[in-house]
Amino acid sequence: MMISIFGYAVTCLQNDRPGSKDHIIEKTIYDIYFLVNIIQNIRQKMSKFARKCIPFTPFDKELSDATVSIVTAAGVHRKDQDAFNIADDLGDLTYRLMDENIQASDLMVTHHHYNHEDADADINVVFPIDILRELKDEGFIGGIARKHVGYMGYTMRLKEMYDETAPQIADEIDRGSRADAVILTGG
């Protein structure tokens, strides 16, 4: 907007039109008023989102002492668990728990909103449990959490996800998993 005002002012001055300075001032005042209104509208709309932001929480532990959990939106679950409901056009808001002893070979993906061929070939692409075990054995991380969570990240019911499912998943990780850090993966 400022570039257009500047360009307009230069054009008027170059053309040396009578009264062009007044016209430039009038247009500039109008453009500034217009910009102020836009900014006020954006601030008003953004204030609704700002209240929902997650506060920054510094990580004050060494990774070598930290217990790590995995939360994945890639539709990962144990093969013996119910698959996610991909027939629901609005998305499945349920989640699946997996314990610390889960083996990569016991996991699968049920999700139809991304190509998961690579994850089907190696689940560690979206659920890096074997990588976490290697990092633990190397002493890079302190341990593997007791609980991990898989859910299908696609949903059209964002309010329910925000108000219900996400707090439930956070609660599962917070109580009982003993996680100091979480790896969040998508599909």
PDB file of N, CA and C in Angstrom, residues 90 93 153-164:
ATOM      1  N   LEU A  90     -15.965 -36.615   8.046  1.00  0.00           N
ATOM      2  CA  LEU A  90     -15.557 -35.543   8.955  1.00  0.00           C
ATOM      3  C   LEU A  90     -14.288 -35.898   9.733  1.00  0.00           C
ATOM      4  N   LEU A  93     -12.069 -38.868  15.442  1.00  0.00           N
ATOM      5  CA  LEU A  93     -11.467 -38.120  16.549  1.00  0.00           C
ATOM      6  C   LEU A  93     -10.917 -39.020  17.661  1.00  0.00           C
ATOM      7  N   GLY A 153      -4.855 -37.540  12.024  1.00  0.00           N
ATOM      8  CA  GLY A 153      -4.811 -36.081  12.072  1.00  0.00           C
ATOM      9  C   GLY A 153      -5.856 -35.370  11.247  1.00  0.00           C
ATOM     10  N   TYR A 154      -6.459 -36.043  10.293  1.00  0.00           N
ATOM     11  CA  TYR A 154      -7.476 -35.383   9.474  1.00  0.00           C
ATOM     12  C   TYR A 154      -8.788 -35.271  10.248  1.00  0.00           C
ATOM     13  N   THR A 155      -9.354 -34.079  10.296  1.00  0.00           N
ATOM     14  CA  THR A 155     -10.704 -33.893  10.819  1.00  0.00           C
ATOM     15  C   THR A 155     -11.269 -32.577  10.314  1.00  0.00           C
ATOM     16  N   MET A 156     -12.555 -32.563  10.139  1.00  0.00           N
ATOM     17  CA  MET A 156     -13.262 -31.331   9.818  1.00  0.00           C
ATOM     18  C   MET A 156     -13.924 -30.783  11.082  1.00  0.00           C
ATOM     19  N   ARG A 157     -13.834 -31.543  12.164  1.00  0.00           N
ATOM     20  CA  ARG A 157     -14.446 -31.136  13.433  1.00  0.00           C
ATOM     21  C   ARG A 157     -13.359 -30.553  14.344  1.00  0.00           C
ATOM     22  N   LEU A 158     -12.852 -29.407  13.955  1.00  0.00           N
ATOM     23  CA  LEU A 158     -11.720 -28.804  14.656  1.00  0.00           C
ATOM     24  C   LEU A 158     -12.059 -28.407  16.092  1.00  0.00           C
ATOM     25  N   LYS A 159     -13.246 -27.914  16.326  1.00  0.00           N
ATOM     26  CA  LYS A 159     -13.637 -27.515  17.686  1.00  0.00           C
ATOM     27  C   LYS A 159     -13.622 -28.719  18.615  1.00  0.00           C
ATOM     28  N   GLU A 160     -14.175 -29.843  18.165  1.00  0.00           N
ATOM     29  CA  GLU A 160     -14.153 -31.059  18.992  1.00  0.00           C
ATOM     30  C   GLU A 160     -12.717 -31.539  19.213  1.00  0.00           C
ATOM     31  N   MET A 161     -11.901 -31.452  18.165  1.00  0.00           N
ATOM     32  CA  MET A 161     -10.498 -31.867  18.307  1.00  0.00           C
ATOM     33  C   MET A 161      -9.802 -31.000  19.339  1.00  0.00           C
ATOM     34  N   TYR A 162     -10.020 -29.689  19.248  1.00  0.00           N
ATOM     35  CA  TYR A 162      -9.371 -28.743  20.154  1.00  0.00           C
ATOM     36  C   TYR A 162      -9.914 -28.861  21.581  1.00  0.00           C
ATOM     37  N   ASP A 163     -11.225 -28.982  21.710  1.00  0.00           N
ATOM     38  CA  ASP A 163     -11.856 -28.969  23.041  1.00  0.00           C
ATOM     39  C   ASP A 163     -11.860 -30.322  23.736  1.00  0.00           C
ATOM     40  N   GLU A 164     -11.865 -31.417  22.969  1.00  0.00           N
ATOM     41  CA  GLU A 164     -12.024 -32.732  23.582  1.00  0.00           C
ATOM     42  C   GLU A 164     -10.825 -33.658  23.352  1.00  0.00           C
TER      43      GLU A 164
END
